[in-house]
PDB file of N, CA and C in Angstrom:
ATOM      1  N   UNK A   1      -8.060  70.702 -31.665  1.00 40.00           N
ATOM      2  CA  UNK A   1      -9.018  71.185 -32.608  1.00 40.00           C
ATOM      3  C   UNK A   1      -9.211  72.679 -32.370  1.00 40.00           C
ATOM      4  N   UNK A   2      -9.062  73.438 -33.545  1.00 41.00           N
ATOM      5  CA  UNK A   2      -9.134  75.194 -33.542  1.00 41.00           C
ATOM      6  C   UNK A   2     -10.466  75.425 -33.615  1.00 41.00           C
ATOM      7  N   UNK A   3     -10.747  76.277 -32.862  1.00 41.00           N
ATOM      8  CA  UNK A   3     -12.577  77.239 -32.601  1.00 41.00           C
ATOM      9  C   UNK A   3     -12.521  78.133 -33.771  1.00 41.00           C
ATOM     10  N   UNK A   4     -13.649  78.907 -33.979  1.00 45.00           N
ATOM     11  CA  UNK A   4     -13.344  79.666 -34.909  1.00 45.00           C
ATOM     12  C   UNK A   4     -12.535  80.712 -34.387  1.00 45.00           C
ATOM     13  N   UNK A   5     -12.184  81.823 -35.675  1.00 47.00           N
ATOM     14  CA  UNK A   5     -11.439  82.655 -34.867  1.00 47.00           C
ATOM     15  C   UNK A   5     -11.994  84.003 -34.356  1.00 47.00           C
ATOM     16  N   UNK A   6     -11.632  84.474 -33.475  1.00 48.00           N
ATOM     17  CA  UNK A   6     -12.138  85.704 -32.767  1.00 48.00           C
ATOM     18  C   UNK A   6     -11.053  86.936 -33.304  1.00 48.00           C
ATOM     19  N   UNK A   7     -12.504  87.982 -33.594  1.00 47.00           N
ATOM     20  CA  UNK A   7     -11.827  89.076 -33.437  1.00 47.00           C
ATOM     21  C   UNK A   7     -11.111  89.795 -32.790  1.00 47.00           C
ATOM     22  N   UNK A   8      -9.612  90.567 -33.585  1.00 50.00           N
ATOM     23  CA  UNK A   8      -8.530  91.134 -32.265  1.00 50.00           C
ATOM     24  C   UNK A   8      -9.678  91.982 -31.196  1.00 50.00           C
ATOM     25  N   UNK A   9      -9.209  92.007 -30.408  1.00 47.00           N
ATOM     26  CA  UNK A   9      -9.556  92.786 -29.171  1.00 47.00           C
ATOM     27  C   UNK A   9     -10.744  92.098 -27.665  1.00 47.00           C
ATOM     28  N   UNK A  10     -11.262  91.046 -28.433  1.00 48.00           N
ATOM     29  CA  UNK A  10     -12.323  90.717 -27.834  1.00 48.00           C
ATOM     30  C   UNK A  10     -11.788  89.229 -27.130  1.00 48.00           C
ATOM     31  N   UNK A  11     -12.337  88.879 -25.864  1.00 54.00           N
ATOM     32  CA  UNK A  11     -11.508  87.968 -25.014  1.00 54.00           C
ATOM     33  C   UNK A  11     -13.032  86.848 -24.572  1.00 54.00           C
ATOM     34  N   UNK A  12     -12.674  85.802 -24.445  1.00 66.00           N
ATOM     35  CA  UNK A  12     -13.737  85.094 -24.129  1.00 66.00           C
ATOM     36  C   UNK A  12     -13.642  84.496 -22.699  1.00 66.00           C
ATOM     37  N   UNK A  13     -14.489  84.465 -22.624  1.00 82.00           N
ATOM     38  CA  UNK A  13     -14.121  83.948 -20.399  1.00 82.00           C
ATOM     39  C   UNK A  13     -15.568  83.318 -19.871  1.00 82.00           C
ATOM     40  N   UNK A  14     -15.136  82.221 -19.441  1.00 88.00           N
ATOM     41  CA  UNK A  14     -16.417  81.662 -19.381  1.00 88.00           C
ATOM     42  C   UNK A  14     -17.507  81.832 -18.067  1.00 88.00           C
ATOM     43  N   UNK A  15     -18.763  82.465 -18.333  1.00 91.00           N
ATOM     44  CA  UNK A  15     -19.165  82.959 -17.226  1.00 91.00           C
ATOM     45  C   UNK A  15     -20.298  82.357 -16.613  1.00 91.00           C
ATOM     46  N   UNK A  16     -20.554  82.006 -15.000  1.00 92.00           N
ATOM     47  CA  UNK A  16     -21.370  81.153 -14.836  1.00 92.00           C
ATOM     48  C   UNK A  16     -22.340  82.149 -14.313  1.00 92.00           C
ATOM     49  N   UNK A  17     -23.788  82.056 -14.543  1.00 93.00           N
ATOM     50  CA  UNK A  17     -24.680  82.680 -13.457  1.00 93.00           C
ATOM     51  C   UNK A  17     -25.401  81.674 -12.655  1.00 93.00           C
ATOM     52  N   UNK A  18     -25.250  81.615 -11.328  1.00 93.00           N
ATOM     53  CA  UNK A  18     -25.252  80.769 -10.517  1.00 93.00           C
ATOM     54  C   UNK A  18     -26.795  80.726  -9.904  1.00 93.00           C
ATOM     55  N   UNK A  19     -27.171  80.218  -8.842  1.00 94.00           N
ATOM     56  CA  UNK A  19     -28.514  80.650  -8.585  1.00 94.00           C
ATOM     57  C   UNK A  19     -28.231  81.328  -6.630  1.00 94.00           C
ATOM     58  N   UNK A  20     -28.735  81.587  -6.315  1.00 94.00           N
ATOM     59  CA  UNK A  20     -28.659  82.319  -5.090  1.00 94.00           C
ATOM     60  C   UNK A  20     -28.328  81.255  -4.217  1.00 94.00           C
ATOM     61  N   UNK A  21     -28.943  80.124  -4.069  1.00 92.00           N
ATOM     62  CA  UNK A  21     -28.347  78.730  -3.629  1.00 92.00           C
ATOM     63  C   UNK A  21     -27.184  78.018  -3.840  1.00 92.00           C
ATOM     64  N   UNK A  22     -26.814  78.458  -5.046  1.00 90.00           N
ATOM     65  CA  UNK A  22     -26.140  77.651  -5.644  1.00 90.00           C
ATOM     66  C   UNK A  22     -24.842  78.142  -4.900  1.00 90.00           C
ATOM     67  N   UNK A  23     -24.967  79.834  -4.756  1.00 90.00           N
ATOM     68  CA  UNK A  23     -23.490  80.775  -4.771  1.00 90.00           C
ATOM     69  C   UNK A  23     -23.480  80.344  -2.937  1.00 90.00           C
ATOM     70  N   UNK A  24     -24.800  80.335  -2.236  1.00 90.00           N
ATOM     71  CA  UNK A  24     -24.395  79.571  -0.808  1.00 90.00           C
ATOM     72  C   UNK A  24     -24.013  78.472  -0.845  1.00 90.00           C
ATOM     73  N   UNK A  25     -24.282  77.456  -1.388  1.00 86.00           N
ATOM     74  CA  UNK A  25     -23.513  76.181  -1.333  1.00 86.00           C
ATOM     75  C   UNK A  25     -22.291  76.237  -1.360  1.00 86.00           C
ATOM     76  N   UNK A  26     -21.923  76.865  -2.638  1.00 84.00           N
ATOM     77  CA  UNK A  26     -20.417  77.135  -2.953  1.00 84.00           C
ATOM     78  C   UNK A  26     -19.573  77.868  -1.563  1.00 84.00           C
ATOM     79  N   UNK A  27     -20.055  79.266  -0.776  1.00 85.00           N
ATOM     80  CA  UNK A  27     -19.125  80.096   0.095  1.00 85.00           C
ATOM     81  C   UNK A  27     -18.862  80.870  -1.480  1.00 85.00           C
ATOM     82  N   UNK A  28     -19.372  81.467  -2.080  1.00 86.00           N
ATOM     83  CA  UNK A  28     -18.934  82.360  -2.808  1.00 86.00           C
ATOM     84  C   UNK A  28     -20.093  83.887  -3.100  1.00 86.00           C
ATOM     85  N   UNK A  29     -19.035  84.875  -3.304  1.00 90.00           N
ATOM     86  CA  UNK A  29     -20.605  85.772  -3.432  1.00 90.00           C
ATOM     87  C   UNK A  29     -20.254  86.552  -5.084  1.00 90.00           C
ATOM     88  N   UNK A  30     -21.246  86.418  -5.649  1.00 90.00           N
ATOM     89  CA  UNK A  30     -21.617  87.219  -6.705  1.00 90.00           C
ATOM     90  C   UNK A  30     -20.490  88.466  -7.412  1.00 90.00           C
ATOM     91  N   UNK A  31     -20.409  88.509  -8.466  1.00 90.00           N
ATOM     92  CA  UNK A  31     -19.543  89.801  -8.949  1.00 90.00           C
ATOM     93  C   UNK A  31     -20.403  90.198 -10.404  1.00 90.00           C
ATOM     94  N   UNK A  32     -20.759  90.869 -10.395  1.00 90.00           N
ATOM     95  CA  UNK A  32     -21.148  92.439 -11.456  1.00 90.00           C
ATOM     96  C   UNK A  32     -20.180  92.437 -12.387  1.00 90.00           C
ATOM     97  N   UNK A  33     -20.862  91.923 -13.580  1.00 87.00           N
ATOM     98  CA  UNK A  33     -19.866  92.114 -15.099  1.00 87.00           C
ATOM     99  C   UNK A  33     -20.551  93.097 -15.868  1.00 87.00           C
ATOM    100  N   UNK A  34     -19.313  94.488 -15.629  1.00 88.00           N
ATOM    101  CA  UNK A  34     -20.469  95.386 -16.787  1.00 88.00           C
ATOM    102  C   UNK A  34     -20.209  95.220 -18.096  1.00 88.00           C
ATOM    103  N   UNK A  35     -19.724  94.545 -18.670  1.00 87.00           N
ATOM    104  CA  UNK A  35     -18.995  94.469 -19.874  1.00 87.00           C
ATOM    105  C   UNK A  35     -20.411  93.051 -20.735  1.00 87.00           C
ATOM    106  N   UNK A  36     -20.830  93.382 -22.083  1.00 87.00           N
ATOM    107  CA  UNK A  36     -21.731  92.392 -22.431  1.00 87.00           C
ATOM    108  C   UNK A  36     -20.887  91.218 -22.498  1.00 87.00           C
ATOM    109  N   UNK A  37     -22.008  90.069 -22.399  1.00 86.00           N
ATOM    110  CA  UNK A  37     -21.106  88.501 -22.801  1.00 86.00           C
ATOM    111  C   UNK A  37     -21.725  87.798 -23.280  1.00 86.00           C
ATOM    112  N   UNK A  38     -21.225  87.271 -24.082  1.00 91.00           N
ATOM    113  CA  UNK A  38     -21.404  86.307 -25.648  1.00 91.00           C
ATOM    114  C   UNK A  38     -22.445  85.109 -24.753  1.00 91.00           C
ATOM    115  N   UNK A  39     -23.345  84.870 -25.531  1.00 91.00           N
ATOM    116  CA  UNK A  39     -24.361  83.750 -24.597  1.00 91.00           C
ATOM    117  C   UNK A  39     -24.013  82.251 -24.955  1.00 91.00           C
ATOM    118  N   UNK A  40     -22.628  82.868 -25.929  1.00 92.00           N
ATOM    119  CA  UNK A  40     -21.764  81.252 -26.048  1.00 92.00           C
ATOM    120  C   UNK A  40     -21.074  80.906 -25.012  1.00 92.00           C
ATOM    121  N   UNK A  41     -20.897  81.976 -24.301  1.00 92.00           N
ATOM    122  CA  UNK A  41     -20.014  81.360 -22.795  1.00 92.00           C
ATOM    123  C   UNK A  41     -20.728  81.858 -21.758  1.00 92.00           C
ATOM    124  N   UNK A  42     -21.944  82.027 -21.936  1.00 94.00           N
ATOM    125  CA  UNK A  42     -22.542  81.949 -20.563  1.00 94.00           C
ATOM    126  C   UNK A  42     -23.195  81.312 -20.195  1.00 94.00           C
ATOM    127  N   UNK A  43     -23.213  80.478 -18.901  1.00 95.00           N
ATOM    128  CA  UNK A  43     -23.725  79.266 -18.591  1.00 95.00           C
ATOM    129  C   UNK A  43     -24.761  79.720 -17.254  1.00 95.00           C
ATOM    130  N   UNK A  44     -25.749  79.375 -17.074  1.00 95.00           N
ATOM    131  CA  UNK A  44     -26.590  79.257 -15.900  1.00 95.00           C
ATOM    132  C   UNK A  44     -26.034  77.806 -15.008  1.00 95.00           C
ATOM    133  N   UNK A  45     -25.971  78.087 -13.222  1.00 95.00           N
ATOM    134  CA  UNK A  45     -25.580  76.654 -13.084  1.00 95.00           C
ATOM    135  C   UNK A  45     -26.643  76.736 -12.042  1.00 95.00           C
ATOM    136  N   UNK A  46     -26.999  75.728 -11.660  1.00 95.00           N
ATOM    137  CA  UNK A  46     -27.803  75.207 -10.240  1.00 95.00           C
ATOM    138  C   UNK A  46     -27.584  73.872  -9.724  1.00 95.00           C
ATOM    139  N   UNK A  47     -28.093  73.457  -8.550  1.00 91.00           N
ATOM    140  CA  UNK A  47     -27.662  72.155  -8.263  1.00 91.00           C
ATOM    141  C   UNK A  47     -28.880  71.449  -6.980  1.00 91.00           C
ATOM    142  N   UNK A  48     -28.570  70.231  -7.175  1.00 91.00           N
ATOM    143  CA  UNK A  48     -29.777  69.862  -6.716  1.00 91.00           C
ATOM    144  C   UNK A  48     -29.544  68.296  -5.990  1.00 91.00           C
ATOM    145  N   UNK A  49     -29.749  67.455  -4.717  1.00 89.00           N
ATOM    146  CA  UNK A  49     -29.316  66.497  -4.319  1.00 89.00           C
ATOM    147  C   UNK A  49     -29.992  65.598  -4.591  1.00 89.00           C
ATOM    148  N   UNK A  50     -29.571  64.365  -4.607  1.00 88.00           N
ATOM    149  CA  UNK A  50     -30.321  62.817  -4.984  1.00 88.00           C
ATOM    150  C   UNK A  50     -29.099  62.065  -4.373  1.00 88.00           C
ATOM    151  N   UNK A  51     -30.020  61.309  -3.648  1.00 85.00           N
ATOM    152  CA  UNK A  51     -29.502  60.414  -2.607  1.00 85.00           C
ATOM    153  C   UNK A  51     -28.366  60.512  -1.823  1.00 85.00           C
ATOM    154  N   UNK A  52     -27.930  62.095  -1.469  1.00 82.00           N
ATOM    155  CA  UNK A  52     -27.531  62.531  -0.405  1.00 82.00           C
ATOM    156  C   UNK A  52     -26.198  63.228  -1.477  1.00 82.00           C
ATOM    157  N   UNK A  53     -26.186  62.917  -2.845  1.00 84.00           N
ATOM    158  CA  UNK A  53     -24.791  63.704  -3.132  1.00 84.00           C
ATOM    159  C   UNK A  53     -25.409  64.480  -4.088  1.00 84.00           C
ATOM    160  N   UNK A  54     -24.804  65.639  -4.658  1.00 86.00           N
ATOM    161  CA  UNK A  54     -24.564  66.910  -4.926  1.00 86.00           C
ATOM    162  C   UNK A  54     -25.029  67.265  -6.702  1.00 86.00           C
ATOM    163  N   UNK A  55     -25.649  67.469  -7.174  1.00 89.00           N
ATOM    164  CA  UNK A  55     -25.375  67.363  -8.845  1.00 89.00           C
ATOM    165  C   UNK A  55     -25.632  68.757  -8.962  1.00 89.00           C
ATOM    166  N   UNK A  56     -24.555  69.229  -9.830  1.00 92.00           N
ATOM    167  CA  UNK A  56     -24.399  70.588 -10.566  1.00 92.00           C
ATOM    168  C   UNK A  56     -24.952  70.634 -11.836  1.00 92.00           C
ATOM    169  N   UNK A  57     -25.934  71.301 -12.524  1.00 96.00           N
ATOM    170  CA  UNK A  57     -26.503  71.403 -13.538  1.00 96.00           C
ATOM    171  C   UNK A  57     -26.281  72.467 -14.569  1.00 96.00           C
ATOM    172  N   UNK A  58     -25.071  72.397 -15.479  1.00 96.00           N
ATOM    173  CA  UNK A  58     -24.572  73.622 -15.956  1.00 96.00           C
ATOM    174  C   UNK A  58     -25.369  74.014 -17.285  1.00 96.00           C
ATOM    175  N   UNK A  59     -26.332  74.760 -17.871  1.00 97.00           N
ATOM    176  CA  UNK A  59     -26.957  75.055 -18.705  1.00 97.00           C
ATOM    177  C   UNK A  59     -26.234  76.386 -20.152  1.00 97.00           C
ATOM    178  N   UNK A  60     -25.889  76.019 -21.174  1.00 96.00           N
ATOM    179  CA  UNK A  60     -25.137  77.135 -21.747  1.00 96.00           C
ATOM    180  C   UNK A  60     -26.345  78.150 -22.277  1.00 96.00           C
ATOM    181  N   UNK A  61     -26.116  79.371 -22.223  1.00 95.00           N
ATOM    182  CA  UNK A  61     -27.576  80.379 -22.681  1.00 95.00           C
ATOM    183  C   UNK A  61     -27.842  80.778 -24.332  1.00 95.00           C
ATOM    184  N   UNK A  62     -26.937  79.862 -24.927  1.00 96.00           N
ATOM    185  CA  UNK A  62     -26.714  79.949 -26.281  1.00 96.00           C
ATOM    186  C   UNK A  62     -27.529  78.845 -26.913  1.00 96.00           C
ATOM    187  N   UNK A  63     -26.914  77.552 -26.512  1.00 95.00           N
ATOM    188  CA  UNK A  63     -27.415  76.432 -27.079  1.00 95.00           C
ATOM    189  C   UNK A  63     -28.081  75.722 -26.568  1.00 95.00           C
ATOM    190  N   UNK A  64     -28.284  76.087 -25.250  1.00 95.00           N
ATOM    191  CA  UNK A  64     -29.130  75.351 -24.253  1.00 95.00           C
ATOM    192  C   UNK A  64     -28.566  74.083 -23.931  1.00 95.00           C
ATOM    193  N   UNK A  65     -27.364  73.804 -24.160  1.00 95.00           N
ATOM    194  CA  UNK A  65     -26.859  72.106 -23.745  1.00 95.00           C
ATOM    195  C   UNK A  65     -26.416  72.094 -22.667  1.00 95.00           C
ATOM    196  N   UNK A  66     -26.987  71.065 -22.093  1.00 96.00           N
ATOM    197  CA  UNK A  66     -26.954  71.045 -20.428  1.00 96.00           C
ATOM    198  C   UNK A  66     -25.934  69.986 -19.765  1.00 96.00           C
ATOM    199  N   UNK A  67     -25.113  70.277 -19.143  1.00 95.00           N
ATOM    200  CA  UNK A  67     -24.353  68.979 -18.476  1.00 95.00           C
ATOM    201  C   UNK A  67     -24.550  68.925 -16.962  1.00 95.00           C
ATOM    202  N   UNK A  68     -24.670  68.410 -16.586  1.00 94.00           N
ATOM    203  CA  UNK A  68     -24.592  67.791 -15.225  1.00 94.00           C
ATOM    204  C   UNK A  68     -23.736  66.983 -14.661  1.00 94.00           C
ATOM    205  N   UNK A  69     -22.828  67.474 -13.589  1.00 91.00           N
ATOM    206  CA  UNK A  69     -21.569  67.291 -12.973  1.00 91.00           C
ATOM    207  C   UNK A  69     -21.689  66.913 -11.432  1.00 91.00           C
ATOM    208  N   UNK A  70     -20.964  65.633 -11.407  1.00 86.00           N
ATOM    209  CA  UNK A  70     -21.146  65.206  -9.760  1.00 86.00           C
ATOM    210  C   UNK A  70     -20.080  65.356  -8.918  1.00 86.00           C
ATOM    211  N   UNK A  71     -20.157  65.695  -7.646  1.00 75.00           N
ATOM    212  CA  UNK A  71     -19.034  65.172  -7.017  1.00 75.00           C
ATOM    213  C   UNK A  71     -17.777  66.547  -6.818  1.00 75.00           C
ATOM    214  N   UNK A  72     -18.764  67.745  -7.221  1.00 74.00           N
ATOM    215  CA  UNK A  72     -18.196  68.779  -6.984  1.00 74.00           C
ATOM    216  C   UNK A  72     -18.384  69.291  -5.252  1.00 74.00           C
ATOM    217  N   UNK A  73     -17.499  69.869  -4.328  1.00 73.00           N
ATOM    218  CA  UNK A  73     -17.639  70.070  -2.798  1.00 73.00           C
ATOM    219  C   UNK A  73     -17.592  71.458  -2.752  1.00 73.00           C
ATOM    220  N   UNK A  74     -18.017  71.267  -1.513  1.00 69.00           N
ATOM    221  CA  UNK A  74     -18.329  73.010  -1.031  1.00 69.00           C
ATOM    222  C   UNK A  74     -16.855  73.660  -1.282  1.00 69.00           C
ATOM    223  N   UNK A  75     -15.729  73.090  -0.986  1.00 69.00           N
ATOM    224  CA  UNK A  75     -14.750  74.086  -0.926  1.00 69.00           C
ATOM    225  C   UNK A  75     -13.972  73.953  -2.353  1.00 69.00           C
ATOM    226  N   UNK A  76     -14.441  73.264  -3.142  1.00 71.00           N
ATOM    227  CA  UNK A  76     -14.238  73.157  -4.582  1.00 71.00           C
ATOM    228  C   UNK A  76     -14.590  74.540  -5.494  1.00 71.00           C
ATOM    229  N   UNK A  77     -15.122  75.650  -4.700  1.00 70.00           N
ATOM    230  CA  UNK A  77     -15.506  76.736  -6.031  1.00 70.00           C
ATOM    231  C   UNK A  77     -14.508  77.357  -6.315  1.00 70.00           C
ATOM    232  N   UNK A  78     -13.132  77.020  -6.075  1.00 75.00           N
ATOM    233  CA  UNK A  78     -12.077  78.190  -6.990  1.00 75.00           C
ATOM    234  C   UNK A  78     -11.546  76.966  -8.373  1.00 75.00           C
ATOM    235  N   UNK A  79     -12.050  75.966  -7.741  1.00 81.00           N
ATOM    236  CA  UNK A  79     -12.016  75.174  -9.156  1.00 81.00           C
ATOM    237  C   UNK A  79     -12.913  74.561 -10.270  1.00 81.00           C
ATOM    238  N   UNK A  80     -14.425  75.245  -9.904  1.00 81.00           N
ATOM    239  CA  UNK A  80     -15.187  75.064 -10.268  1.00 81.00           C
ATOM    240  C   UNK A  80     -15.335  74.844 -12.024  1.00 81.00           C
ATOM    241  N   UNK A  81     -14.315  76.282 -12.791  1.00 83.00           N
ATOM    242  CA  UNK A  81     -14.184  76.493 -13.631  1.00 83.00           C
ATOM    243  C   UNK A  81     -12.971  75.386 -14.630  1.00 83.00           C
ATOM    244  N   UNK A  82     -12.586  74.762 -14.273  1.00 87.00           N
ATOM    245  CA  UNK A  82     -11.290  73.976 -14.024  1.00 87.00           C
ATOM    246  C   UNK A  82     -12.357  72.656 -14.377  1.00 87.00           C
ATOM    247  N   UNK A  83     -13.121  72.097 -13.193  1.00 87.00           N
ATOM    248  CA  UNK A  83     -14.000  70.907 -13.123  1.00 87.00           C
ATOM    249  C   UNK A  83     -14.796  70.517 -14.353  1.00 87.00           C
ATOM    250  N   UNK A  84     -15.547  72.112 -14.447  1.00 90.00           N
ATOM    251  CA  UNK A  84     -16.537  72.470 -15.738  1.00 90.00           C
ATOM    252  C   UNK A  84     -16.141  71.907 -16.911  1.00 90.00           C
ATOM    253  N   UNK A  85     -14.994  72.769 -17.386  1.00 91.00           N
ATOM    254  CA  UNK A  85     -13.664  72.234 -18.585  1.00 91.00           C
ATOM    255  C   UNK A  85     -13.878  70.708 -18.554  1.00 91.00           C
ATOM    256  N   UNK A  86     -13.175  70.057 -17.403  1.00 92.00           N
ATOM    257  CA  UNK A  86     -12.778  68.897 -17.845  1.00 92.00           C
ATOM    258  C   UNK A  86     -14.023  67.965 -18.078  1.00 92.00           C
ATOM    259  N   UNK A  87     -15.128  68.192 -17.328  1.00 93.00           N
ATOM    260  CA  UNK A  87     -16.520  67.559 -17.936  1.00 93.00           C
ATOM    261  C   UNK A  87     -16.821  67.662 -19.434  1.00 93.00           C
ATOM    262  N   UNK A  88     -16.565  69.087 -19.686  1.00 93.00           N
ATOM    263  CA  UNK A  88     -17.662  69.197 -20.850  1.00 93.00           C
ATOM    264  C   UNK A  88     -16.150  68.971 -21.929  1.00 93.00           C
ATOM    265  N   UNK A  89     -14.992  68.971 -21.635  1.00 94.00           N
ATOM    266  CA  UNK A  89     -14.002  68.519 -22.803  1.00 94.00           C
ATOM    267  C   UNK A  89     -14.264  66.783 -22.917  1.00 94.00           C
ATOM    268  N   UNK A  90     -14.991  66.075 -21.529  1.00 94.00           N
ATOM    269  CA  UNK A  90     -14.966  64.508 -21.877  1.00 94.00           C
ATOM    270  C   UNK A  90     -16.201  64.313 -22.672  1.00 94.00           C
ATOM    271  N   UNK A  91     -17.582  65.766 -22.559  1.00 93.00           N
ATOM    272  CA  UNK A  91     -18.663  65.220 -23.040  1.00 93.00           C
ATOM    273  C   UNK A  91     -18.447  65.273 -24.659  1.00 93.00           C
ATOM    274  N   UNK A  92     -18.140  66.475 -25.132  1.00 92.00           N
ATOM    275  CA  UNK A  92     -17.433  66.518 -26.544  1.00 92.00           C
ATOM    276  C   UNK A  92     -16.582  65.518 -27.272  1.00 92.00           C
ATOM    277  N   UNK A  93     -15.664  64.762 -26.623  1.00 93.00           N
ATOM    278  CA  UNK A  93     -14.834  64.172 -26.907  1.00 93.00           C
ATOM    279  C   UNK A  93     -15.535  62.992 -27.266  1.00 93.00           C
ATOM    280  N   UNK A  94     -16.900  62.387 -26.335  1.00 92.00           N
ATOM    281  CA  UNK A  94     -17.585  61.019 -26.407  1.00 92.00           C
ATOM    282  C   UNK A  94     -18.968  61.741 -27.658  1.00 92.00           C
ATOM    283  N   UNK A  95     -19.100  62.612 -27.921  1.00 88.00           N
ATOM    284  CA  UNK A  95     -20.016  63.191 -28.894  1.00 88.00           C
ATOM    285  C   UNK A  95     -19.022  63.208 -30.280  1.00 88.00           C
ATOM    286  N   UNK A  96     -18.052  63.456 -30.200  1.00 83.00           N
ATOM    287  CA  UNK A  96     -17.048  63.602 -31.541  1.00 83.00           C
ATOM    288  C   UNK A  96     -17.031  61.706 -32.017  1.00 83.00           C
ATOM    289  N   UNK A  97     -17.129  61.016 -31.524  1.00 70.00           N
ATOM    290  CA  UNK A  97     -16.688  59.838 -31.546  1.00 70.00           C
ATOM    291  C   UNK A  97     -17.601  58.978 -32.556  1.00 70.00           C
TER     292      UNK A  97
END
């Protein structure tokens, strides 16, 4: 299924702002985007435990639709973005239905 289309020059990349906890949990530190970004791909994430495992709470700053993802690990943040995808392509997919 085609998105709409984007104007030449402009690139979309999906960006998380994490919470200060969140980026320690992970082992990751912060990077400075000076460039503006579309609040269609920017997501707030945080995370929070229940009954000893892990839930990631990804919030988009556009539409406000929130998913929540389990079972993500500390040394999981270079695939974080990867994980994200495949959640929110299964939540769409069971919303299209």
């Amino acid at each position: 299924m085609k998105g709409p289309a984007k104007p030449k020059g402009t690139q979309s990349m999906i960006i998380f702002k994490a919470t200060k906890d969140t980026l320690k949990d992970l082992n990751v530190k912060p990077v400075t985007i000076d460039q503006p970004v579309d609040a269609f791909f920017s997501w707030h994430v945080n995370f929070f435990k229940l009954y000893g495992k892990k839930h990631y709470v990804f919030m988009n700053d556009f539409s406000r639709l929130s998913l929540t993802v389990t079972g993500i690990r500390t040394n999981q943040a270079n695939n974080l973005k990867e994980v994200f995808l495949n959640h929110l392509q299964a939540y769409f997919s069971v919303e299209n239905s």
